[in-house]
């Protein structure tokens, strides 16, 4: 995307105010309140599901790692992405196997407990990857398709799934279909690809072309595909088949999924599952009711990016107001409780969490919540080393080169990394952290506690995990009231995290009393 487009997206993400949809209202009246404006959402169409399979277990249990492989111009040339690539692809140079640098991080991923990697766009493009030139080819700045196959095989051998960014709403101007439009010029209507895009032969584009065309949010370097045109749909389905079946990836993150209507995604999912059962489709969605696009048992997308919880994860810490986070968790449960959403505290479109937070002591707490909350956690590359990046300095500021895996800039960064390793391990040990429901059991401005509850394997019992956090600069006493949420008097909880690890506390009078240190959290599980 262009710098202007990215700036607009960042502004939308950072300034959004979410309104709670009225669940009793007709679907057509459900609304999204965005930056003070209200817009009616179209009703979810009654589709005949192609698939009613729930989201694959591997996704619900995963810890994701998000890599931005290419880069963006700006920030004094430092926006070179994970693999340190040139900002522009001349589309003539010989491929360079920069993707193989990922091998230096295999042990790093293992320590972090990473079980899935999501790559931002890496198809052949001119710049950052969102301006796709060739959907069937790895960007030459990263290598060849054989390079990718090698890395994919090595990651699979290590138990790591791979998800690619599918940018199917638009292409770049270098895509073969759009190049044919340019070649026809004034006779654009005679191009066999004239219906691949939304073309107006009577107009003139801002780039001087003798025709107008729709583009992503008005940015003409990203012409919008006409997904209602059958050959275009087939082209996208062929792309999915190629990467899922022929190459062997495990799913797609779908760019600007909310700008494409659900019937397309229903058909797309059916195509994907016909040649890759268990593939997972995660939409990029910011505003509105996620259920409009995400409904795994009704043939729509399996999941989406959880921007509506993301905002509270950092602003509650900056304002020292855990009531905001508690409200967001409860709203998330009420509206999206049947979904498994992709949670994050940083990504390529927003400030890195180390720059977003006003108090560096809160960085570990932000990730502590991410790793213990309901949903699938996603770590943005370099966050575990406390990389910083503020988008006011340009998109490139959050897309720097990945440092060596042992390059901890401070003791705090090393502690963060070790905490993430341990928390990831706990998610695998305590099933309730990955699969459990969530109930808020204590809220104060600077303290929050919640209970995770999930059926235990092979028995009628439930696994309960109690999590408490304190963002204050001094220790705090928390009284968690657990009546009606799965625990009973005389149940014994064992500390699994923090200085009291291994010690026990009993439930009494429907409550649990805890001491939580400054800027820290505790995790207890029922014995």
Short mmCIF file of C-alpha atoms in Angstrom, two decimals:
data_model
loop_
_atom_site.label_atom_id
_atom_site.label_comp_id
_atom_site.label_asym_id
_atom_site.label_seq_id
_atom_site.Cartn_x
_atom_site.Cartn_y
_atom_site.Cartn_z
CA UNK A 1 0.00 0.00 0.00
CA UNK A 2 1.11 3.62 -0.43
CA UNK A 3 2.24 5.69 2.53
CA UNK A 4 -1.04 7.66 2.36
CA UNK A 5 -3.13 4.50 2.34
CA UNK A 6 -1.24 3.05 5.29
CA UNK A 7 -1.60 6.32 7.21
CA UNK A 8 -5.36 6.28 6.68
CA UNK A 9 -5.59 2.66 7.83
CA UNK A 10 -3.52 3.40 10.93
CA UNK A 11 -5.74 6.35 11.76
CA UNK A 12 -8.86 4.21 11.41
CA UNK A 13 -7.38 1.57 13.69
CA UNK A 14 -6.17 3.99 16.35
CA UNK A 15 -9.20 6.31 16.46
CA UNK A 16 -11.96 3.75 16.21
CA UNK A 17 -14.81 3.78 18.72
CA UNK A 18 -16.88 0.64 18.73
CA UNK A 19 -20.61 0.51 19.36
CA UNK A 20 -22.23 -2.64 20.68
CA UNK A 21 -24.61 -4.12 18.12
CA UNK A 22 -28.16 -4.82 19.21
CA UNK A 23 -28.39 -8.59 19.02
CA UNK A 24 -32.20 -8.45 19.01
CA UNK A 25 -32.39 -6.11 16.02
CA UNK A 26 -32.88 -7.38 12.46
CA UNK A 27 -29.58 -8.06 10.73
CA UNK A 28 -30.04 -5.16 8.33
CA UNK A 29 -30.19 -2.74 11.25
CA UNK A 30 -27.05 -3.95 12.97
CA UNK A 31 -24.54 -1.12 12.87
CA UNK A 32 -20.88 -0.35 13.33
CA UNK A 33 -20.05 2.93 15.04
CA UNK A 34 -16.74 4.12 13.62
CA UNK A 35 -15.02 7.41 14.51
CA UNK A 36 -18.34 8.97 15.41
CA UNK A 37 -20.25 7.92 12.31
CA UNK A 38 -22.90 5.25 11.93
CA UNK A 39 -23.34 3.09 8.86
CA UNK A 40 -25.88 0.29 8.39
CA UNK A 41 -24.43 -3.09 7.60
CA UNK A 42 -25.90 -5.25 4.91
CA UNK A 43 -27.53 -8.39 6.29
CA UNK A 44 -25.61 -11.62 6.23
CA UNK A 45 -27.08 -13.51 3.27
CA UNK A 46 -28.67 -16.89 3.80
CA UNK A 47 -26.06 -19.09 2.17
CA UNK A 48 -26.12 -22.78 1.56
CA UNK A 49 -22.92 -23.73 3.38
CA UNK A 50 -20.33 -25.48 1.27
CA UNK A 51 -18.69 -26.61 4.50
CA UNK A 52 -19.89 -26.75 8.08
CA UNK A 53 -16.59 -27.90 9.54
CA UNK A 54 -15.49 -25.97 12.59
CA UNK A 55 -12.09 -24.27 12.68
CA UNK A 56 -9.23 -26.76 12.69
CA UNK A 57 -7.83 -27.68 16.10
CA UNK A 58 -4.33 -26.65 15.10
CA UNK A 59 -5.47 -23.04 14.73
CA UNK A 60 -7.22 -22.86 18.11
CA UNK A 61 -4.14 -24.30 19.84
CA UNK A 62 -1.56 -22.28 17.90
CA UNK A 63 0.86 -19.57 18.93
CA UNK A 64 1.39 -17.50 15.76
CA UNK A 65 4.45 -15.53 14.70
CA UNK A 66 3.84 -12.74 12.18
CA UNK A 67 6.61 -11.89 9.70
CA UNK A 68 6.56 -8.92 7.31
CA UNK A 69 8.94 -10.27 4.65
CA UNK A 70 9.26 -7.29 2.29
CA UNK A 71 9.63 -3.67 3.27
CA UNK A 72 8.42 -0.11 2.85
CA UNK A 73 10.16 3.05 1.75
CA UNK A 74 10.83 5.63 4.44
CA UNK A 75 12.40 5.93 7.88
CA UNK A 76 15.82 6.63 6.34
CA UNK A 77 15.75 3.39 4.39
CA UNK A 78 15.35 1.18 7.43
CA UNK A 79 11.98 -0.31 6.45
CA UNK A 80 13.51 -3.38 4.84
CA UNK A 81 11.27 -6.00 6.42
CA UNK A 82 12.31 -9.12 8.30
CA UNK A 83 14.69 -10.26 5.54
CA UNK A 84 16.40 -6.94 4.72
CA UNK A 85 15.13 -6.59 1.15
CA UNK A 86 15.35 -3.69 -1.33
CA UNK A 87 12.30 -1.44 -1.28
CA UNK A 88 11.65 -1.84 -5.02
CA UNK A 89 11.56 -4.91 -7.23
CA UNK A 90 12.94 -4.17 -10.71
CA UNK A 91 11.40 -7.47 -11.90
CA UNK A 92 14.56 -8.13 -13.91
CA UNK A 93 17.20 -9.11 -11.36
CA UNK A 94 18.01 -12.71 -10.59
CA UNK A 95 16.19 -14.07 -7.51
CA UNK A 96 18.07 -13.81 -4.20
CA UNK A 97 17.38 -16.49 -1.58
CA UNK A 98 16.90 -14.09 1.33
CA UNK A 99 14.03 -16.23 2.61
CA UNK A 100 16.58 -18.81 3.71
CA UNK A 101 17.71 -16.40 6.45
CA UNK A 102 14.73 -17.69 8.40
CA UNK A 103 16.82 -20.75 9.22
CA UNK A 104 18.77 -18.64 11.71
CA UNK A 105 15.57 -18.37 13.75
CA UNK A 106 14.37 -21.96 13.88
CA UNK A 107 15.70 -22.48 17.41
CA UNK A 108 14.32 -19.07 18.36
CA UNK A 109 10.84 -20.13 17.20
CA UNK A 110 11.14 -23.40 19.11
CA UNK A 111 11.97 -21.59 22.36
CA UNK A 112 8.99 -19.29 21.85
CA UNK A 113 6.73 -22.27 21.27
CA UNK A 114 5.72 -21.00 17.83
CA UNK A 115 3.44 -23.46 16.02
CA UNK A 116 2.30 -21.28 13.10
CA UNK A 117 3.87 -18.50 11.04
CA UNK A 118 1.85 -15.92 9.16
CA UNK A 119 3.77 -14.20 6.36
CA UNK A 120 2.55 -10.84 5.13
CA UNK A 121 2.54 -10.65 1.29
CA UNK A 122 5.43 -12.40 -0.42
CA UNK A 123 4.09 -12.88 -3.95
CA UNK A 124 5.91 -11.07 -6.76
CA UNK A 125 5.21 -7.34 -6.51
CA UNK A 126 6.83 -4.02 -7.27
CA UNK A 127 7.04 -2.69 -3.72
CA UNK A 128 5.61 -3.90 -0.39
CA UNK A 129 3.69 -6.95 -1.53
CA UNK A 130 0.16 -5.55 -1.56
CA UNK A 131 0.63 -4.43 -5.17
CA UNK A 132 0.67 -7.99 -6.54
CA UNK A 133 2.21 -8.53 -9.98
CA UNK A 134 2.16 -12.34 -10.06
CA UNK A 135 0.18 -14.43 -7.58
CA UNK A 136 1.94 -17.65 -8.59
CA UNK A 137 5.53 -16.60 -7.93
CA UNK A 138 7.55 -15.81 -4.82
CA UNK A 139 8.93 -12.27 -4.92
CA UNK A 140 12.40 -12.49 -6.47
CA UNK A 141 13.81 -10.40 -3.62
CA UNK A 142 13.13 -13.43 -1.40
CA UNK A 143 14.05 -16.23 -3.81
CA UNK A 144 12.12 -18.65 -6.01
CA UNK A 145 9.18 -20.97 -5.49
CA UNK A 146 11.70 -23.73 -4.82
CA UNK A 147 13.19 -21.55 -2.07
CA UNK A 148 9.77 -21.28 -0.50
CA UNK A 149 9.12 -25.01 -0.82
CA UNK A 150 12.37 -25.70 1.01
CA UNK A 151 11.49 -23.37 3.88
CA UNK A 152 7.92 -24.68 4.04
CA UNK A 153 9.16 -28.26 4.29
CA UNK A 154 11.64 -27.36 7.03
CA UNK A 155 8.98 -25.51 9.02
CA UNK A 156 6.53 -28.39 8.68
CA UNK A 157 9.22 -30.78 9.90
CA UNK A 158 9.42 -28.61 13.02
CA UNK A 159 5.66 -28.72 13.58
CA UNK A 160 5.08 -25.16 12.34
CA UNK A 161 2.11 -24.41 10.09
CA UNK A 162 2.36 -21.67 7.47
CA UNK A 163 -0.23 -19.08 6.49
CA UNK A 164 0.22 -16.62 3.62
CA UNK A 165 -1.34 -13.22 3.04
CA UNK A 166 -3.88 -13.40 0.22
CA UNK A 167 -4.42 -9.95 -1.29
CA UNK A 168 -7.43 -10.70 -3.47
CA UNK A 169 -9.35 -7.41 -3.36
CA UNK A 170 -6.91 -5.66 -5.68
CA UNK A 171 -3.68 -6.13 -7.63
CA UNK A 172 -0.82 -3.89 -8.60
CA UNK A 173 -0.61 -2.14 -11.95
CA UNK A 174 2.05 -4.67 -12.99
CA UNK A 175 -0.40 -7.59 -12.88
CA UNK A 176 -0.75 -9.13 -16.36
CA UNK A 177 -4.45 -8.30 -16.64
CA UNK A 178 -4.01 -4.65 -15.79
CA UNK A 179 -0.97 -4.37 -18.04
CA UNK A 180 -3.20 -5.51 -20.89
CA UNK A 181 -5.59 -2.66 -20.10
CA UNK A 182 -2.69 -0.22 -20.25
CA UNK A 183 -1.53 -1.71 -23.54
CA UNK A 184 -4.98 -1.14 -25.08
CA UNK A 185 -5.07 2.45 -23.87
CA UNK A 186 -7.93 4.30 -25.58
CA UNK A 187 -9.29 0.95 -26.75
CA UNK A 188 -9.40 -0.45 -23.22
CA UNK A 189 -12.92 -1.79 -23.78
CA UNK A 190 -11.48 -4.17 -26.37
CA UNK A 191 -9.14 -5.81 -23.87
CA UNK A 192 -10.16 -9.33 -22.91
CA UNK A 193 -9.50 -8.22 -19.32
CA UNK A 194 -11.65 -5.08 -19.38
CA UNK A 195 -14.14 -6.72 -17.00
CA UNK A 196 -11.44 -7.86 -14.59
CA UNK A 197 -11.45 -4.40 -13.06
CA UNK A 198 -14.03 -1.64 -12.68
CA UNK A 199 -13.11 0.36 -15.77
CA UNK A 200 -14.70 3.52 -17.15
CA UNK A 201 -13.44 4.05 -20.74
CA UNK A 202 -14.82 7.59 -20.79
CA UNK A 203 -12.70 8.89 -17.95
CA UNK A 204 -9.04 9.45 -17.23
CA UNK A 205 -7.10 8.21 -14.21
CA UNK A 206 -5.00 10.33 -11.91
CA UNK A 207 -1.96 8.58 -13.36
CA UNK A 208 -2.73 9.80 -16.86
CA UNK A 209 -4.28 6.60 -18.20
CA UNK A 210 -6.96 7.15 -20.87
CA UNK A 211 -9.55 5.45 -18.67
CA UNK A 212 -10.72 5.53 -15.08
CA UNK A 213 -10.85 2.57 -12.73
CA UNK A 214 -11.79 1.80 -9.14
CA UNK A 215 -8.95 1.21 -6.72
CA UNK A 216 -8.46 0.32 -3.10
CA UNK A 217 -9.66 3.36 -1.16
CA UNK A 218 -8.77 5.57 -4.10
CA UNK A 219 -5.10 4.62 -4.32
CA UNK A 220 -4.60 4.04 -8.01
CA UNK A 221 -1.49 1.92 -7.69
CA UNK A 222 -3.90 -0.73 -6.31
CA UNK A 223 -6.63 -1.32 -8.94
CA UNK A 224 -9.63 -3.15 -7.52
CA UNK A 225 -10.53 -6.54 -8.94
CA UNK A 226 -14.08 -7.24 -10.09
CA UNK A 227 -14.72 -10.39 -8.09
CA UNK A 228 -18.21 -10.66 -9.59
CA UNK A 229 -16.64 -11.54 -12.94
CA UNK A 230 -16.36 -15.36 -13.22
CA UNK A 231 -12.87 -15.41 -14.84
CA UNK A 232 -11.54 -13.26 -11.97
CA UNK A 233 -13.07 -15.56 -9.37
CA UNK A 234 -11.54 -18.54 -11.13
CA UNK A 235 -8.17 -16.80 -11.23
CA UNK A 236 -8.27 -16.31 -7.45
CA UNK A 237 -9.45 -19.88 -6.89
CA UNK A 238 -6.55 -21.12 -9.03
CA UNK A 239 -4.17 -19.09 -6.88
CA UNK A 240 -5.57 -20.68 -3.73
CA UNK A 241 -5.31 -24.16 -5.24
CA UNK A 242 -1.71 -23.56 -6.26
CA UNK A 243 -0.49 -22.45 -2.83
CA UNK A 244 -2.64 -24.79 -0.74
CA UNK A 245 -2.46 -27.96 -2.81
CA UNK A 246 0.57 -27.73 -5.07
CA UNK A 247 2.88 -25.87 -2.67
CA UNK A 248 1.31 -27.09 0.59
CA UNK A 249 0.64 -24.08 2.82
CA UNK A 250 -1.94 -24.36 5.60
CA UNK A 251 -4.15 -21.31 5.13
CA UNK A 252 -4.55 -17.67 4.18
CA UNK A 253 -4.80 -14.39 5.99
CA UNK A 254 -7.14 -12.45 3.69
CA UNK A 255 -6.38 -8.78 3.18
CA UNK A 256 -9.24 -6.26 3.62
CA UNK A 257 -11.69 -9.17 3.86
CA UNK A 258 -14.46 -6.87 5.07
CA UNK A 259 -14.46 -5.05 1.71
CA UNK A 260 -15.53 -8.27 -0.03
CA UNK A 261 -19.03 -9.61 0.46
CA UNK A 262 -19.62 -12.92 2.30
CA UNK A 263 -20.91 -14.88 -0.72
CA UNK A 264 -17.49 -14.66 -2.33
CA UNK A 265 -15.78 -15.90 0.83
CA UNK A 266 -18.26 -18.77 1.09
CA UNK A 267 -17.37 -19.88 -2.44
CA UNK A 268 -13.67 -19.29 -1.81
CA UNK A 269 -13.77 -21.42 1.33
CA UNK A 270 -15.54 -24.22 -0.51
CA UNK A 271 -12.83 -24.19 -3.17
CA UNK A 272 -10.05 -24.20 -0.57
CA UNK A 273 -11.49 -27.07 1.43
CA UNK A 274 -12.06 -29.13 -1.70
CA UNK A 275 -8.31 -29.49 -2.15
CA UNK A 276 -6.98 -28.73 1.36
CA UNK A 277 -9.21 -29.97 4.20
CA UNK A 278 -8.23 -28.27 7.43
CA UNK A 279 -7.01 -25.10 5.74
CA UNK A 280 -7.82 -22.02 7.82
CA UNK A 281 -9.00 -18.68 6.45
CA UNK A 282 -8.44 -15.58 8.61
CA UNK A 283 -9.92 -12.30 7.41
CA UNK A 284 -8.44 -8.89 8.06
CA UNK A 285 -11.43 -7.10 9.60
CA UNK A 286 -11.30 -3.97 11.74
CA UNK A 287 -14.77 -2.56 12.32
CA UNK A 288 -18.27 -3.87 12.72
CA UNK A 289 -19.81 -7.21 13.56
CA UNK A 290 -17.30 -9.95 12.77
CA UNK A 291 -20.14 -12.47 12.50
CA UNK A 292 -21.01 -10.89 9.16
CA UNK A 293 -17.92 -12.50 7.61
CA UNK A 294 -16.79 -15.11 10.15
CA UNK A 295 -18.93 -18.20 10.72
CA UNK A 296 -16.95 -21.44 10.44
CA UNK A 297 -20.00 -23.68 10.91
CA UNK A 298 -21.97 -21.76 8.29
CA UNK A 299 -19.44 -21.90 5.48
CA UNK A 300 -17.85 -18.46 5.93
CA UNK A 301 -14.37 -17.51 7.17
CA UNK A 302 -12.90 -19.38 10.12
CA UNK A 303 -11.53 -16.38 11.98
CA UNK A 304 -10.46 -12.74 11.71
CA UNK A 305 -8.10 -10.19 13.21
CA UNK A 306 -9.43 -9.03 16.58
CA UNK A 307 -8.86 -5.27 16.34
CA UNK A 308 -11.76 -4.62 18.66
CA UNK A 309 -9.96 -6.26 21.57
CA UNK A 310 -6.52 -5.01 20.51
CA UNK A 311 -7.25 -1.37 21.29
CA UNK A 312 -8.22 -2.06 24.90
CA UNK A 313 -5.11 -4.20 25.46
CA UNK A 314 -2.84 -1.16 25.30
CA UNK A 315 -5.12 1.77 26.16
CA UNK A 316 -6.25 0.14 29.41
CA UNK A 317 -2.60 0.05 30.44
CA UNK A 318 -1.83 3.60 29.33
CA UNK A 319 -4.88 4.91 31.21
CA UNK A 320 -4.43 2.47 34.11
CA UNK A 321 -8.06 1.56 33.56
CA UNK A 322 -8.67 -2.18 33.51
CA UNK A 323 -12.41 -1.48 33.43
CA UNK A 324 -11.97 -0.75 29.73
CA UNK A 325 -10.30 -4.09 29.11
CA UNK A 326 -12.88 -5.93 31.23
CA UNK A 327 -15.69 -4.35 29.21
CA UNK A 328 -13.98 -5.27 25.93
CA UNK A 329 -13.50 -8.87 27.08
CA UNK A 330 -17.15 -9.16 28.07
CA UNK A 331 -18.29 -7.63 24.79
CA UNK A 332 -15.96 -9.94 22.87
CA UNK A 333 -17.47 -12.92 24.68
CA UNK A 334 -21.06 -11.80 24.14
CA UNK A 335 -20.69 -10.99 20.43
CA UNK A 336 -17.97 -13.38 19.31
CA UNK A 337 -18.00 -16.09 21.95
CA UNK A 338 -18.43 -18.87 19.36
CA UNK A 339 -15.44 -17.68 17.35
CA UNK A 340 -11.71 -18.14 17.80
CA UNK A 341 -10.22 -14.80 16.78
CA UNK A 342 -6.61 -13.83 16.09
CA UNK A 343 -5.35 -11.60 18.92
CA UNK A 344 -2.32 -9.32 18.75
CA UNK A 345 -0.72 -6.31 20.43
CA UNK A 346 1.37 -5.27 17.39
CA UNK A 347 1.34 -5.83 13.66
CA UNK A 348 2.61 -4.23 10.44
CA UNK A 349 -0.24 -1.67 10.39
CA UNK A 350 -0.03 -0.30 13.95
CA UNK A 351 2.60 0.95 16.37
CA UNK A 352 4.77 -1.66 17.99
CA UNK A 353 3.62 -2.29 21.54
CA UNK A 354 6.94 -1.11 23.02
CA UNK A 355 6.31 2.29 21.40
CA UNK A 356 2.56 2.32 21.95
CA UNK A 357 2.76 1.97 25.74
CA UNK A 358 3.64 5.04 27.82
CA UNK A 359 5.19 2.94 30.60
CA UNK A 360 7.79 0.33 29.53
CA UNK A 361 6.96 -1.68 32.65
CA UNK A 362 3.67 -2.57 30.97
CA UNK A 363 5.14 -4.34 27.92
CA UNK A 364 5.32 -7.71 29.66
CA UNK A 365 1.78 -7.23 31.01
CA UNK A 366 0.40 -6.60 27.53
CA UNK A 367 1.88 -9.87 26.32
CA UNK A 368 0.88 -11.62 29.54
CA UNK A 369 -2.75 -10.85 28.77
CA UNK A 370 -2.36 -11.78 25.09
CA UNK A 371 -1.03 -15.22 26.02
CA UNK A 372 -3.68 -15.93 28.67
CA UNK A 373 -6.81 -14.46 27.06
CA UNK A 374 -9.39 -16.25 24.92
CA UNK A 375 -8.39 -16.49 21.26
CA UNK A 376 -5.28 -17.36 19.25
CA UNK A 377 -2.25 -15.18 20.12
CA UNK A 378 0.02 -13.74 17.43
CA UNK A 379 3.47 -12.29 18.15
CA UNK A 380 4.74 -9.69 15.68
CA UNK A 381 8.34 -10.35 14.72
CA UNK A 382 10.85 -8.52 16.90
CA UNK A 383 8.36 -7.66 19.63
CA UNK A 384 9.91 -10.41 21.74
CA UNK A 385 13.18 -8.40 21.56
CA UNK A 386 11.35 -5.17 22.45
CA UNK A 387 11.76 -3.72 18.97
CA UNK A 388 10.22 -0.27 18.74
CA UNK A 389 8.37 1.47 15.92
CA UNK A 390 6.00 4.41 15.72
CA UNK A 391 3.96 4.84 12.54
CA UNK A 392 4.10 8.61 12.84
CA UNK A 393 7.62 8.13 11.46
CA UNK A 394 6.15 6.18 8.48
CA UNK A 395 5.07 2.58 7.88
CA UNK A 396 8.72 1.64 7.51
CA UNK A 397 9.21 2.33 11.22
CA UNK A 398 7.34 -0.85 12.14
CA UNK A 399 8.96 -2.95 9.39
CA UNK A 400 12.66 -2.89 10.25
CA UNK A 401 15.13 -5.69 9.74
CA UNK A 402 14.85 -8.49 12.29
CA UNK A 403 17.83 -8.46 14.68
CA UNK A 404 19.76 -11.67 15.39
CA UNK A 405 17.79 -13.93 17.74
CA UNK A 406 20.20 -13.39 20.65
CA UNK A 407 20.42 -9.60 20.24
CA UNK A 408 18.66 -8.51 23.40
CA UNK A 409 19.02 -4.73 23.72
CA UNK A 410 18.44 -4.85 27.48
CA UNK A 411 17.82 -7.13 30.44
CA UNK A 412 14.15 -6.17 30.22
CA UNK A 413 14.03 -7.45 26.64
CA UNK A 414 15.61 -10.73 27.71
CA UNK A 415 13.04 -11.05 30.51
CA UNK A 416 10.23 -10.41 28.04
CA UNK A 417 11.53 -13.13 25.74
CA UNK A 418 11.85 -15.63 28.57
CA UNK A 419 8.35 -14.75 29.80
CA UNK A 420 6.90 -15.36 26.34
CA UNK A 421 8.68 -18.72 26.16
CA UNK A 422 7.24 -19.78 29.51
CA UNK A 423 3.74 -18.48 28.76
CA UNK A 424 3.68 -20.30 25.45
CA UNK A 425 4.64 -23.49 27.24
CA UNK A 426 1.85 -22.97 29.79
CA UNK A 427 -0.71 -22.57 26.97
CA UNK A 428 0.22 -26.07 25.85
CA UNK A 429 0.14 -27.49 29.38
CA UNK A 430 -3.04 -25.82 30.61
CA UNK A 431 -5.73 -26.55 28.04
CA UNK A 432 -8.07 -23.92 29.49
CA UNK A 433 -5.67 -21.16 28.39
CA UNK A 434 -6.04 -22.21 24.76
CA UNK A 435 -9.60 -23.51 24.66
CA UNK A 436 -11.43 -22.23 27.73
CA UNK A 437 -14.27 -19.78 28.17
CA UNK A 438 -13.43 -16.57 30.00
CA UNK A 439 -15.18 -14.89 32.95
CA UNK A 440 -14.12 -11.66 34.65
CA UNK A 441 -13.95 -12.24 38.41
CA UNK A 442 -12.33 -9.01 39.64
CA UNK A 443 -11.96 -5.54 38.18
CA UNK A 444 -10.32 -2.42 39.57
CA UNK A 445 -8.56 0.44 37.78
CA UNK A 446 -5.16 -1.21 38.09
CA UNK A 447 -6.03 -4.86 38.70
CA UNK A 448 -7.91 -7.45 36.69
CA UNK A 449 -8.64 -11.14 37.24
CA UNK A 450 -10.41 -13.67 35.06
CA UNK A 451 -11.14 -17.38 35.05
CA UNK A 452 -10.57 -19.67 32.06
CA UNK A 453 -12.70 -22.81 32.04
CA UNK A 454 -12.56 -25.80 29.64
CA UNK A 455 -13.68 -29.44 29.74
CA UNK A 456 -10.78 -31.71 30.69
CA UNK A 457 -9.82 -34.50 28.30
CA UNK A 458 -11.22 -37.94 29.09
CA UNK A 459 -13.42 -36.98 32.03
CA UNK A 460 -16.51 -35.08 33.01
CA UNK A 461 -14.38 -32.62 34.98
CA UNK A 462 -13.46 -29.11 33.98
CA UNK A 463 -10.02 -27.50 33.95
CA UNK A 464 -10.00 -24.10 35.62
CA UNK A 465 -7.23 -21.52 35.37
CA UNK A 466 -7.32 -18.28 37.34
CA UNK A 467 -5.34 -15.32 35.95
CA UNK A 468 -4.73 -12.03 37.76
CA UNK A 469 -2.81 -8.92 36.69
CA UNK A 470 -1.60 -5.77 38.41
CA UNK A 471 -0.41 -2.76 36.37
CA UNK A 472 0.35 -0.66 39.45
CA UNK A 473 3.84 0.26 40.63
CA UNK A 474 3.24 -1.46 43.97
CA UNK A 475 1.92 -4.90 44.98
CA UNK A 476 -1.83 -5.36 45.23
CA UNK A 477 -4.26 -7.64 47.02
CA UNK A 478 -6.95 -9.05 44.75
CA UNK A 479 -10.13 -10.78 45.88
CA UNK A 480 -11.50 -12.85 42.99
CA UNK A 481 -15.18 -13.70 43.41
CA UNK A 482 -15.75 -16.98 41.66
CA UNK A 483 -19.34 -17.94 42.51
CA UNK A 484 -21.06 -19.53 39.53
CA UNK A 485 -17.99 -19.69 37.28
CA UNK A 486 -16.79 -23.25 37.83
CA UNK A 487 -14.97 -23.28 41.17
CA UNK A 488 -16.34 -24.33 44.57
CA UNK A 489 -15.36 -23.81 48.18
CA UNK A 490 -12.39 -25.95 49.22
CA UNK A 491 -11.14 -26.32 45.64
CA UNK A 492 -7.37 -25.96 45.72
CA UNK A 493 -5.49 -23.79 43.21
CA UNK A 494 -1.77 -24.12 42.60
CA UNK A 495 0.36 -21.17 41.48
CA UNK A 496 1.83 -21.89 38.01
CA UNK A 497 3.43 -18.50 37.44
CA UNK A 498 5.23 -15.88 39.51
CA UNK A 499 7.25 -15.90 42.74
CA UNK A 500 4.69 -18.11 44.51
CA UNK A 501 4.93 -20.86 41.86
CA UNK A 502 4.22 -24.24 43.43
CA UNK A 503 2.32 -22.89 46.42
CA UNK A 504 -1.40 -23.44 46.90
CA UNK A 505 -4.45 -21.43 47.85
CA UNK A 506 -7.96 -22.68 48.61
CA UNK A 507 -11.31 -21.27 47.60
CA UNK A 508 -13.25 -20.04 50.63
CA UNK A 509 -16.62 -18.29 50.78
CA UNK A 510 -16.76 -18.27 46.98
CA UNK A 511 -13.64 -16.20 46.64
CA UNK A 512 -9.88 -16.45 46.24
CA UNK A 513 -7.49 -13.97 47.84
CA UNK A 514 -4.29 -13.26 45.92
CA UNK A 515 -1.20 -11.10 46.29
CA UNK A 516 0.09 -9.84 42.94
CA UNK A 517 3.39 -8.03 42.62
CA UNK A 518 3.95 -4.70 40.92
CA UNK A 519 3.71 -4.78 37.10
CA UNK A 520 3.08 -8.50 37.10
CA UNK A 521 0.56 -11.30 36.93
CA UNK A 522 -0.18 -14.69 38.44
CA UNK A 523 -1.62 -17.89 36.99
CA UNK A 524 -3.19 -20.62 39.10
CA UNK A 525 -4.76 -23.91 38.08
CA UNK A 526 -7.16 -26.15 39.96
CA UNK A 527 -5.53 -29.26 41.38
#
